[in-house]
Amino acid sequence: MQGHIFQISRAEHGNLPHPFVVVLEFSGNADCLVVPAFSADGHKVNDIIQARLDEGHRLDQIAVTMDNAQYVQFDTSHTGKLAHWLVADFDRMAISDIRKYPKIGSMNAAGLKLIAAGLLSFAPCTYRLSKAAQKKLRQLAEG
C-alpha cells in the first residue's frame, strides 16, 4: 500500500474529500502513516500554513509543496496540480479503515522521498513519530 493515494473526507478538513498518501505501513499494528494534500491555491490550507509559521515552525516542517503531475499517477479523472502535502497534519490509520476509501492513484518513489524528508523535518516538533517510524522514514528518504 505504500505510495497509494486514497480520497478521504474528514471533519477537520470540512468533510471535503482530499488525497491522502500512504507513506509507511506498519504490519505489526496493521496501520499506516498517511499525509493529506490540498490545492496550493486554497485559502484555508494557506491560512493553516501561515498559522504554523506564526507559531515558529519552518515551512519544511509544515508542508511539502510539489507538482502532482510530476510525482502522482492518478487512476481517476484527477489532474496533477501544485499541492501542499501537510506533513504536520500526518495521521496513523488502520489499514482496514483506509481500504474503505477509493484509491485514486499512486505516488512515485521520488515523491515519497520528499514526503519522508518533510516528516523527518517535522519529527522534532511532535511526540507522535516514534524512533522506529523515524528510522523507516530515514530509510525511505535516503533510499
mmCIF file of C-alpha atoms in Angstrom:
data_model
loop_
_atom_site.group_PDB
_atom_site.id
_atom_site.type_symbol
_atom_site.label_atom_id
_atom_site.label_comp_id
_atom_site.label_asym_id
_atom_site.label_seq_id
_atom_site.Cartn_x
_atom_site.Cartn_y
_atom_site.Cartn_z
ATOM 1 C CA MET A 1 0.000 0.000 0.000
ATOM 2 C CA GLN A 2 2.984 2.335 0.336
ATOM 3 C CA GLY A 3 2.586 5.163 -2.150
ATOM 4 C CA HIS A 4 -1.114 4.517 -2.758
ATOM 5 C CA ILE A 5 -3.304 7.604 -2.633
ATOM 6 C CA PHE A 6 -6.833 7.455 -1.252
ATOM 7 C CA GLN A 7 -9.576 10.079 -1.317
ATOM 8 C CA ILE A 8 -10.648 10.626 2.282
ATOM 9 C CA SER A 9 -13.172 13.010 3.841
ATOM 10 C CA ARG A 10 -12.555 14.113 7.430
ATOM 11 C CA ALA A 11 -14.319 16.514 9.753
ATOM 12 C CA GLU A 12 -11.138 18.514 10.429
ATOM 13 C CA HIS A 13 -10.930 19.189 6.687
ATOM 14 C CA GLY A 14 -14.533 20.352 6.371
ATOM 15 C CA ASN A 15 -15.750 16.852 5.395
ATOM 16 C CA LEU A 16 -14.424 17.541 1.899
ATOM 17 C CA PRO A 17 -12.534 14.762 0.108
ATOM 18 C CA HIS A 18 -8.761 15.193 -0.118
ATOM 19 C CA PRO A 19 -5.987 12.914 -1.323
ATOM 20 C CA PHE A 20 -4.030 11.105 1.399
ATOM 21 C CA VAL A 21 -0.841 9.223 0.556
ATOM 22 C CA VAL A 22 0.243 6.114 2.478
ATOM 23 C CA VAL A 23 3.855 6.878 3.418
ATOM 24 C CA LEU A 24 4.615 3.912 5.687
ATOM 25 C CA GLU A 25 2.811 0.701 6.522
ATOM 26 C CA PHE A 26 3.216 -0.945 9.934
ATOM 27 C CA SER A 27 2.395 -4.635 9.646
ATOM 28 C CA GLY A 28 2.646 -5.316 13.382
ATOM 29 C CA ASN A 29 -0.016 -2.741 14.209
ATOM 30 C CA ALA A 30 -1.926 -3.207 10.934
ATOM 31 C CA ASP A 31 -1.905 0.549 10.408
ATOM 32 C CA CYS A 32 -0.214 3.094 8.213
ATOM 33 C CA LEU A 33 1.073 6.644 8.284
ATOM 34 C CA VAL A 34 -0.797 8.979 5.917
ATOM 35 C CA VAL A 35 -0.328 12.601 4.806
ATOM 36 C CA PRO A 36 -3.114 14.769 3.303
ATOM 37 C CA ALA A 37 -2.794 17.044 0.275
ATOM 38 C CA PHE A 38 -4.538 20.300 -0.547
ATOM 39 C CA SER A 39 -4.537 22.502 -3.627
ATOM 40 C CA ALA A 40 -1.715 25.028 -3.248
ATOM 41 C CA ASP A 41 -4.044 27.907 -4.113
ATOM 42 C CA GLY A 42 -6.587 27.042 -1.412
ATOM 43 C CA HIS A 43 -7.165 29.803 1.130
ATOM 44 C CA LYS A 44 -7.731 27.518 4.119
ATOM 45 C CA VAL A 45 -4.557 25.476 3.606
ATOM 46 C CA ASN A 46 -2.515 28.644 3.206
ATOM 47 C CA ASP A 47 -4.076 30.037 6.399
ATOM 48 C CA ILE A 48 -3.082 26.820 8.201
ATOM 49 C CA ILE A 49 0.470 27.091 6.884
ATOM 50 C CA GLN A 50 0.692 30.751 7.907
ATOM 51 C CA ALA A 51 -0.623 29.967 11.407
ATOM 52 C CA ARG A 52 2.075 27.298 11.826
ATOM 53 C CA LEU A 53 4.730 29.709 10.563
ATOM 54 C CA ASP A 54 3.486 32.276 13.090
ATOM 55 C CA GLU A 55 3.937 29.630 15.814
ATOM 56 C CA GLY A 56 7.610 29.440 14.880
ATOM 57 C CA HIS A 57 7.684 26.364 12.661
ATOM 58 C CA ARG A 58 9.716 26.345 9.465
ATOM 59 C CA LEU A 59 7.942 25.781 6.155
ATOM 60 C CA ASP A 60 9.766 22.455 5.643
ATOM 61 C CA GLN A 61 8.283 21.281 8.976
ATOM 62 C CA ILE A 62 4.741 22.065 7.856
ATOM 63 C CA ALA A 63 4.285 21.124 4.218
ATOM 64 C CA VAL A 64 5.916 19.691 1.133
ATOM 65 C CA THR A 65 4.836 21.576 -1.961
ATOM 66 C CA MET A 66 5.022 19.561 -5.151
ATOM 67 C CA ASP A 67 3.608 19.393 -8.625
ATOM 68 C CA ASN A 68 1.465 16.281 -8.501
ATOM 69 C CA ALA A 69 1.747 15.970 -12.287
ATOM 70 C CA GLN A 70 5.406 15.049 -11.735
ATOM 71 C CA TYR A 71 5.003 12.699 -8.760
ATOM 72 C CA VAL A 72 1.500 11.207 -8.884
ATOM 73 C CA GLN A 73 -0.094 8.823 -11.356
ATOM 74 C CA PHE A 74 -3.849 9.209 -10.977
ATOM 75 C CA ASP A 75 -6.162 6.272 -11.730
ATOM 76 C CA THR A 76 -9.140 8.636 -11.933
ATOM 77 C CA SER A 77 -10.007 11.845 -13.748
ATOM 78 C CA HIS A 78 -7.981 13.871 -11.223
ATOM 79 C CA THR A 79 -5.322 16.017 -12.801
ATOM 80 C CA GLY A 80 -1.910 16.722 -11.374
ATOM 81 C CA LYS A 81 -1.533 20.226 -9.978
ATOM 82 C CA LEU A 82 0.555 22.089 -7.459
ATOM 83 C CA ALA A 83 -0.336 20.844 -3.980
ATOM 84 C CA HIS A 84 0.696 21.271 -0.360
ATOM 85 C CA TRP A 85 1.163 17.882 1.337
ATOM 86 C CA LEU A 86 0.706 18.819 5.009
ATOM 87 C CA VAL A 87 3.286 16.692 6.808
ATOM 88 C CA ALA A 88 2.410 18.493 10.050
ATOM 89 C CA ASP A 89 -1.107 17.007 9.756
ATOM 90 C CA PHE A 90 0.040 13.412 9.263
ATOM 91 C CA ASP A 91 -2.006 10.686 10.896
ATOM 92 C CA ARG A 92 -1.977 6.961 11.503
ATOM 93 C CA MET A 93 -4.943 4.989 10.193
ATOM 94 C CA ALA A 94 -5.884 1.345 10.419
ATOM 95 C CA ILE A 95 -5.217 -0.411 7.129
ATOM 96 C CA SER A 96 -8.714 -1.865 7.273
ATOM 97 C CA ASP A 97 -10.148 1.672 7.548
ATOM 98 C CA ILE A 98 -8.131 3.175 4.725
ATOM 99 C CA ARG A 99 -9.206 0.378 2.383
ATOM 100 C CA LYS A 100 -12.802 1.603 2.762
ATOM 101 C CA TYR A 101 -11.919 4.734 0.771
ATOM 102 C CA PRO A 102 -11.464 4.937 -3.004
ATOM 103 C CA LYS A 103 -7.907 4.579 -4.272
ATOM 104 C CA ILE A 104 -7.326 7.397 -6.730
ATOM 105 C CA GLY A 105 -3.675 6.933 -7.649
ATOM 106 C CA SER A 106 -0.097 6.276 -6.617
ATOM 107 C CA MET A 107 2.880 8.458 -5.737
ATOM 108 C CA ASN A 108 6.254 7.582 -7.235
ATOM 109 C CA ALA A 109 9.438 6.934 -5.237
ATOM 110 C CA ALA A 110 10.758 10.464 -5.749
ATOM 111 C CA GLY A 111 7.561 11.958 -4.307
ATOM 112 C CA LEU A 112 7.624 9.588 -1.336
ATOM 113 C CA LYS A 113 11.231 10.631 -0.629
ATOM 114 C CA LEU A 114 10.134 14.278 -0.476
ATOM 115 C CA ILE A 115 7.246 13.466 1.880
ATOM 116 C CA ALA A 116 9.509 11.324 4.101
ATOM 117 C CA ALA A 117 12.050 14.157 4.309
ATOM 118 C CA GLY A 118 9.267 16.568 5.276
ATOM 119 C CA LEU A 119 8.060 14.240 8.007
ATOM 120 C CA LEU A 120 11.611 13.953 9.336
ATOM 121 C CA SER A 121 11.829 17.766 9.446
ATOM 122 C CA PHE A 122 8.599 17.822 11.461
ATOM 123 C CA ALA A 123 9.665 14.958 13.790
ATOM 124 C CA PRO A 124 11.352 17.186 16.442
ATOM 125 C CA CYS A 125 8.064 19.110 16.773
ATOM 126 C CA THR A 126 5.925 16.118 17.741
ATOM 127 C CA TYR A 127 5.905 13.114 20.026
ATOM 128 C CA ARG A 128 3.774 11.143 17.539
ATOM 129 C CA LEU A 129 6.665 9.863 15.406
ATOM 130 C CA SER A 130 8.427 7.059 17.248
ATOM 131 C CA LYS A 131 12.147 6.385 16.819
ATOM 132 C CA ALA A 132 11.228 3.267 14.824
ATOM 133 C CA ALA A 133 8.989 5.296 12.492
ATOM 134 C CA GLN A 134 11.715 7.914 12.094
ATOM 135 C CA LYS A 135 14.201 5.179 11.195
ATOM 136 C CA LYS A 136 11.854 3.874 8.472
ATOM 137 C CA LEU A 137 11.313 7.419 7.208
ATOM 138 C CA ARG A 138 15.089 7.977 7.072
ATOM 139 C CA GLN A 139 15.491 4.801 5.025
ATOM 140 C CA LEU A 140 12.747 5.961 2.671
ATOM 141 C CA ALA A 141 14.163 9.485 2.352
ATOM 142 C CA GLU A 142 17.695 8.231 1.686
ATOM 143 C CA GLY A 143 16.721 5.164 -0.386
#
